[in-house]
Amino acid sequence: MEMMSNDLLIKNARVWPSADAEVIEDASILIKDGELIRIGKFRARANTLIDVDGCLVMPGFVQTYLHLCQTIFRGIAEDMPLLPWLKNYIWPMEASHDPASIRASAILSCAELIRSGTTAFMSMETVRHTNAVFEAVQETGLIGVICHCLMDETGGYKPLTVELEESLAECDVLLDHWGDHERLQLGVAPRFALSCSGDNMRETCDYAREKGLLLHTHASEQIPEVELVKERTGLLNIEYLHSVGLTGPDVGLAHCVHTEPHEREILVETDTRILHCPSANLKLASGIAPIPEYMKAGLTVSIGADGAPCNNRFDMFMEMREAGLIQKPRLRAQALPVADIVRMATLEGARTLRQEKEMGTLEKGKRANLIFLSPDRFHVISSKDPATNVVYSHEASDVMLTMVDGEILYEDGRLTTIDEAALRKTVVEQRQKLEERAF
Ligand SMILES: [Zn+2]
């Protein structure tokens, strides 16, 4: 019988180590200092014992495309196409943020992410107050790549225009403060092809690569956007982003709904990461991204909910379900099998964050980022296949526990790092003040 010091033992679990593994029935997991020490059928004693009574224990979800700063805008404008929606509602609200309102939006986002089983994410914030987002996320215990957004005069929206020098100086300050944080990293996000000049895009890529930071932007979400890029640059969206350096394994391109075959070749040749947002693509009538084609071509594709104003939830279960359903009438019923979808939501997400050696599966030596799913809900029982259940049966309310680095962030309906009552009160107050400032 193994005896360990400050550690945690999970027992009586149906452990599902990864999308491609078999479930280990009646298994245990030993965790020490937030790291997975042992997984399988064994007996041990530990300081903390969690008997999960048959719950499915799997890797936490990794969402690679979110806007935490937009969550407090939820419901601000519905049933509108992308460009007028952005210009008339989202950008005015973003430009009106202050540290208090963006903090409330970030914590609200984390509350929903934790409750619905997401343990790590990448987000694109706005052009100011990114430090307040870092501070907020740090308190919640989540793992995140938080990208500072860049827009210069090219973006054509003065209230969100920041000179490149000032933006990169802000990144320097953020790096000084958060550069060696154990859970949070800075990323850099020129908003989209038309938000910054070509020279500024190139300089931004050089800066990010010099600092070893991830890059992230929107691409080919809607046809009017693609046409506008063509009109302004003479190139198609992916061609243009490639010409300014925004392709490569350190680049996450959100959406990629409308791409030409030769653009897909550029994505494959450069091993650029695709961030798939099924709900946002449907809600803004953008279209259906050719995800099975991207995956068949060997591209790393992961999933994200985008922003709450165009989703309107951060629910990875819903995103996985939709990712599967939308491809079937487009291609065939076999398109995008369930294991592929779960892999997108876990390991491929981790790979996109360059953290596949630390998370995305449950393996010895990796971070203890895991979720417990209730085994006895009516919409699940009788099916024992984890992938099918997770993609087409389970829902966010089935999450019983969320753990990051061995720390329990959510258990039995209660967040442990966020004061829920205070959050509800603050969000309502800050939303009102924000709307008064914006409109
Ligand atoms: Zn977006």
Tab-separated table of N, CA and C in Angstrom, residues 8 10 46 52 71 103 109 148 154 166 171 189 228 262 271 286-287 336 377-378 398 420:
chain	number	residue	atom	x	y	z
A	8	LEU	N	-3.559	13.768	-3.363
A	8	LEU	CA	-5.006	13.593	-3.514
A	8	LEU	C	-5.256	12.310	-4.283
A	10	ILE	N	-8.195	10.088	-6.214
A	10	ILE	CA	-9.541	9.964	-6.770
A	10	ILE	C	-9.790	8.477	-6.967
A	46	ALA	N	-4.042	8.611	0.682
A	46	ALA	CA	-3.594	9.982	0.432
A	46	ALA	C	-4.235	10.897	1.451
A	52	VAL	N	-15.540	9.200	-6.377
A	52	VAL	CA	-16.405	9.801	-7.403
A	52	VAL	C	-17.582	8.904	-7.788
A	71	THR	N	-18.223	39.207	-22.797
A	71	THR	CA	-19.287	38.442	-22.145
A	71	THR	C	-20.336	39.338	-21.513
A	103	ARG	N	-13.069	43.651	-15.847
A	103	ARG	CA	-12.830	42.644	-14.803
A	103	ARG	C	-14.099	41.822	-14.574
A	109	SER	N	-17.035	35.298	-17.382
A	109	SER	CA	-16.633	34.293	-18.383
A	109	SER	C	-16.046	33.064	-17.704
A	148	HIS	N	-3.559	40.293	-26.168
A	148	HIS	CA	-3.803	41.730	-26.257
A	148	HIS	C	-4.146	42.052	-27.700
A	154	THR	N	-5.995	51.885	-39.481
A	154	THR	CA	-6.518	51.116	-40.617
A	154	THR	C	-7.876	50.511	-40.281
A	166	GLU	N	2.512	52.098	-29.063
A	166	GLU	CA	1.837	52.096	-27.759
A	166	GLU	C	1.328	50.694	-27.416
A	171	CYS	N	2.299	45.600	-24.354
A	171	CYS	CA	2.662	44.177	-24.299
A	171	CYS	C	3.923	43.993	-23.467
A	189	ALA	N	-2.741	39.702	-30.612
A	189	ALA	CA	-3.832	39.468	-31.563
A	189	ALA	C	-4.180	40.700	-32.381
A	228	LEU	N	-13.857	42.532	-48.892
A	228	LEU	CA	-13.267	43.805	-48.469
A	228	LEU	C	-11.741	43.682	-48.424
A	262	HIS	N	-6.344	26.834	-52.845
A	262	HIS	CA	-4.914	27.204	-52.744
A	262	HIS	C	-4.613	27.881	-51.414
A	271	ASP	N	1.365	24.884	-41.536
A	271	ASP	CA	0.894	24.224	-40.318
A	271	ASP	C	0.207	25.213	-39.378
A	286	SER	N	-22.569	33.065	-40.967
A	286	SER	CA	-21.283	33.090	-41.689
A	286	SER	C	-21.163	31.916	-42.644
A	287	GLY	N	-21.679	30.746	-42.213
A	287	GLY	CA	-21.578	29.544	-43.047
A	287	GLY	C	-21.029	28.388	-42.241
A	336	LEU	N	-16.977	13.674	-39.469
A	336	LEU	CA	-16.542	14.113	-38.151
A	336	LEU	C	-16.994	13.184	-37.021
A	377	ARG	N	-27.458	10.481	-15.336
A	377	ARG	CA	-28.497	11.365	-15.875
A	377	ARG	C	-29.330	10.607	-16.914
A	378	PHE	N	-30.632	10.852	-16.987
A	378	PHE	CA	-31.517	10.140	-17.933
A	378	PHE	C	-31.049	10.303	-19.374
A	398	ASP	N	-24.058	18.486	-16.313
A	398	ASP	CA	-23.594	17.165	-15.867
A	398	ASP	C	-22.206	17.231	-15.245
A	420	GLU	N	-20.097	33.951	-6.094
A	420	GLU	CA	-21.169	33.988	-7.099
A	420	GLU	C	-22.161	35.135	-6.854
